[in-house]
Amino acid sequence: IELTGINYSDKGIQVNNKLQTNIPNIFAVGDINGIHGMAHIAIQQGMQISKGIREQNITKDYNSLPRAMFTLPEIAGAGNQEWELRKKGIPYEVKKFSLKNSWRGFSRNINTGFIKLIFEKNILTGIWMTGPDASEILSTSGLLIGMNLSDTTIINNLFIHPTLGEGIFEAIFNA
């Protein structure tokens, strides 16, 4: 890399918001650029660059980035976290539902885990879960965050019953 003249640091190759390096027409995708070292980010960045080469528009907002930790129990979510909003002094509301209180949790004998929704002015800006299958249930949570949905819009849509994902509905309905 040193011989190419591409700028880099201990965090990775330096890129702009279009994933371009300091050298025109050279892009850095995935772990090498230090932007959220996750496989699904690398896939998304590759698609953005492909599209950007054709259309010259590949900027990406990572605010709705879904992420997961494959621990026992799993932890997954997307969007803002409470500590981030507190640090910025942004008012927010939390709506939370315990998985053990769901019909699916009861039928599977689940005693731990929860779904937590974070709203700013009734708009969903964070969704977090810990429990069985959290990564599966919230794999599309970035879409929910990116759509700027209100609590009313979410609750007026259908959820499959009984599922753990229904906890999203329950968190709002029971708040």
Coordinates of C-alpha atoms in Angstrom, one line a residue:
I1 CA 0.0 0.0 0.0
E2 CA 2.8 2.4 0.8
L3 CA 4.1 2.2 -2.8
T4 CA 0.7 3.2 -4.2
G5 CA 0.5 6.4 -2.3
I6 CA -2.9 5.5 -0.8
N7 CA -3.5 7.2 2.5
Y8 CA -4.0 4.8 5.4
S9 CA -3.9 4.6 9.2
D10 CA -4.0 2.0 11.9
K11 CA -7.8 1.9 11.4
G12 CA -7.5 1.1 7.7
I13 CA -7.4 2.8 4.3
Q14 CA -8.8 6.3 4.4
V15 CA -11.9 6.8 2.3
N16 CA -14.4 9.6 1.7
N17 CA -18.2 9.2 2.0
K18 CA -18.2 7.6 -1.5
L19 CA -15.6 5.0 -0.4
Q20 CA -13.0 6.6 -2.6
T21 CA -9.3 6.7 -1.5
N22 CA -7.2 9.8 -2.1
I23 CA -6.3 8.5 -5.5
P24 CA -9.1 8.9 -8.2
N25 CA -10.9 5.8 -9.3
I26 CA -9.5 3.7 -6.4
F27 CA -12.1 2.6 -3.8
A28 CA -11.7 0.6 -0.6
V29 CA -14.5 -1.8 0.4
G30 CA -15.1 -3.9 3.6
D31 CA -12.8 -4.4 6.5
I32 CA -9.9 -2.7 4.8
N33 CA -11.5 0.8 5.1
G34 CA -12.2 0.5 8.9
I35 CA -15.9 1.3 8.5
H36 CA -17.8 -1.2 10.7
G37 CA -15.9 -4.4 10.0
M38 CA -18.9 -6.6 9.3
A39 CA -19.6 -8.8 6.3
H40 CA -23.0 -7.3 5.5
I41 CA -21.3 -3.8 5.4
A42 CA -18.7 -5.1 2.9
I43 CA -21.5 -6.5 0.7
Q44 CA -23.4 -3.3 0.8
Q45 CA -20.3 -1.2 0.1
G46 CA -19.5 -3.4 -3.0
M47 CA -23.0 -2.8 -4.3
Q48 CA -22.8 0.9 -3.7
I49 CA -19.5 1.2 -5.6
S50 CA -20.9 -0.8 -8.5
K51 CA -24.0 1.5 -8.6
G52 CA -21.8 4.6 -8.0
I53 CA -19.5 3.9 -10.9
R54 CA -22.6 4.0 -13.2
E55 CA -24.5 6.8 -11.4
Q56 CA -21.8 8.7 -9.5
N57 CA -23.8 8.6 -6.3
I58 CA -22.7 6.1 -3.6
T59 CA -22.9 7.9 -0.3
K60 CA -24.2 5.8 2.6
D61 CA -25.7 6.7 6.0
Y62 CA -24.8 4.1 8.6
N63 CA -27.3 5.4 11.2
S64 CA -29.6 2.5 10.6
L65 CA -26.9 -0.2 10.4
P66 CA -28.2 -3.5 11.8
R67 CA -25.7 -5.4 13.9
A68 CA -25.6 -8.6 16.0
M69 CA -23.5 -10.3 18.5
F70 CA -23.8 -14.1 18.2
T71 CA -23.5 -14.8 21.9
L72 CA -25.8 -16.7 24.2
P73 CA -28.2 -15.1 24.3
E74 CA -27.9 -13.2 21.1
I75 CA -27.9 -9.4 21.0
A76 CA -29.1 -7.5 17.9
G77 CA -30.4 -4.2 16.8
A78 CA -30.1 -1.1 14.7
G79 CA -30.2 2.7 15.1
N80 CA -29.6 4.8 18.2
Q81 CA -28.8 3.5 21.6
E82 CA -29.9 5.3 24.8
W83 CA -26.4 6.3 25.8
E84 CA -25.9 8.0 22.4
L85 CA -29.0 10.1 22.8
R86 CA -28.2 10.9 26.5
K87 CA -24.7 12.0 25.5
K88 CA -26.2 14.4 22.8
G89 CA -28.9 15.6 25.1
I90 CA -31.7 14.4 22.7
P91 CA -35.0 13.6 24.4
Y92 CA -36.3 10.1 23.7
E93 CA -38.8 7.5 24.9
V94 CA -38.2 3.8 25.5
K95 CA -40.8 1.1 25.0
K96 CA -39.8 -2.3 26.1
F97 CA -41.3 -5.8 26.1
S98 CA -40.0 -8.9 27.9
L99 CA -40.0 -12.0 25.7
K100 CA -41.2 -14.3 28.5
N101 CA -44.5 -12.3 28.4
S102 CA -45.1 -13.3 24.8
W103 CA -47.2 -16.3 23.7
R104 CA -44.2 -17.6 21.8
G105 CA -41.9 -17.0 24.7
F106 CA -44.4 -19.0 26.9
S107 CA -44.6 -21.9 24.4
R108 CA -40.8 -22.1 24.1
N109 CA -40.2 -21.7 27.8
I110 CA -38.1 -18.5 27.2
N111 CA -37.4 -16.8 30.5
T112 CA -34.9 -14.1 29.4
G113 CA -34.6 -11.5 26.8
F114 CA -36.4 -8.4 25.7
I115 CA -37.1 -6.1 22.7
K116 CA -36.5 -2.4 23.3
L117 CA -37.7 0.4 21.0
I118 CA -36.3 3.9 21.1
F119 CA -38.4 6.8 19.8
E120 CA -37.6 10.4 19.2
K121 CA -40.8 12.4 18.9
N122 CA -42.8 9.2 18.2
I123 CA -40.4 8.2 15.4
L124 CA -38.5 4.9 15.8
T125 CA -34.8 5.6 15.8
G126 CA -33.5 2.5 17.6
I127 CA -34.5 -1.1 18.1
W128 CA -32.6 -3.5 20.2
M129 CA -33.1 -7.1 21.4
T130 CA -31.5 -9.7 23.4
G131 CA -32.7 -13.3 23.4
P132 CA -33.1 -16.4 21.3
D133 CA -32.9 -15.7 17.5
A134 CA -32.4 -12.0 18.0
S135 CA -30.2 -11.7 14.9
E136 CA -33.0 -13.4 12.8
I137 CA -35.8 -11.4 14.2
L138 CA -34.1 -8.1 13.9
S139 CA -32.1 -8.7 10.7
T140 CA -34.3 -6.2 8.8
S141 CA -34.4 -3.7 11.7
G142 CA -32.3 -1.3 9.7
L143 CA -35.2 -1.0 7.3
L144 CA -37.5 0.0 10.1
I145 CA -35.2 2.7 11.3
G146 CA -34.4 4.0 7.8
M147 CA -38.1 4.4 7.0
N148 CA -38.7 6.9 9.9
L149 CA -41.8 5.1 11.1
S150 CA -44.0 6.4 13.8
D151 CA -45.3 4.3 16.7
T152 CA -48.8 4.6 15.3
T153 CA -47.7 3.4 11.8
I154 CA -45.9 0.4 13.3
I155 CA -48.8 -0.7 15.6
N156 CA -51.3 -0.3 12.8
N157 CA -49.6 -3.0 10.7
L158 CA -49.8 -6.7 11.0
F159 CA -47.5 -9.0 13.0
I160 CA -47.6 -12.8 12.9
H161 CA -48.9 -14.3 16.1
P162 CA -47.4 -16.0 18.0
T163 CA -43.8 -15.0 17.3
L164 CA -41.0 -13.4 19.3
G165 CA -41.0 -10.6 16.7
E166 CA -44.5 -9.7 17.8
G167 CA -42.7 -8.2 20.8
I168 CA -42.2 -5.1 18.6
F169 CA -46.0 -4.6 18.5
E170 CA -46.3 -5.5 22.2
A171 CA -43.7 -3.0 23.3
I172 CA -45.7 -0.2 21.7
F173 CA -49.2 -1.5 22.5
N174 CA -48.4 -2.1 26.2
A175 CA -46.4 1.2 26.8

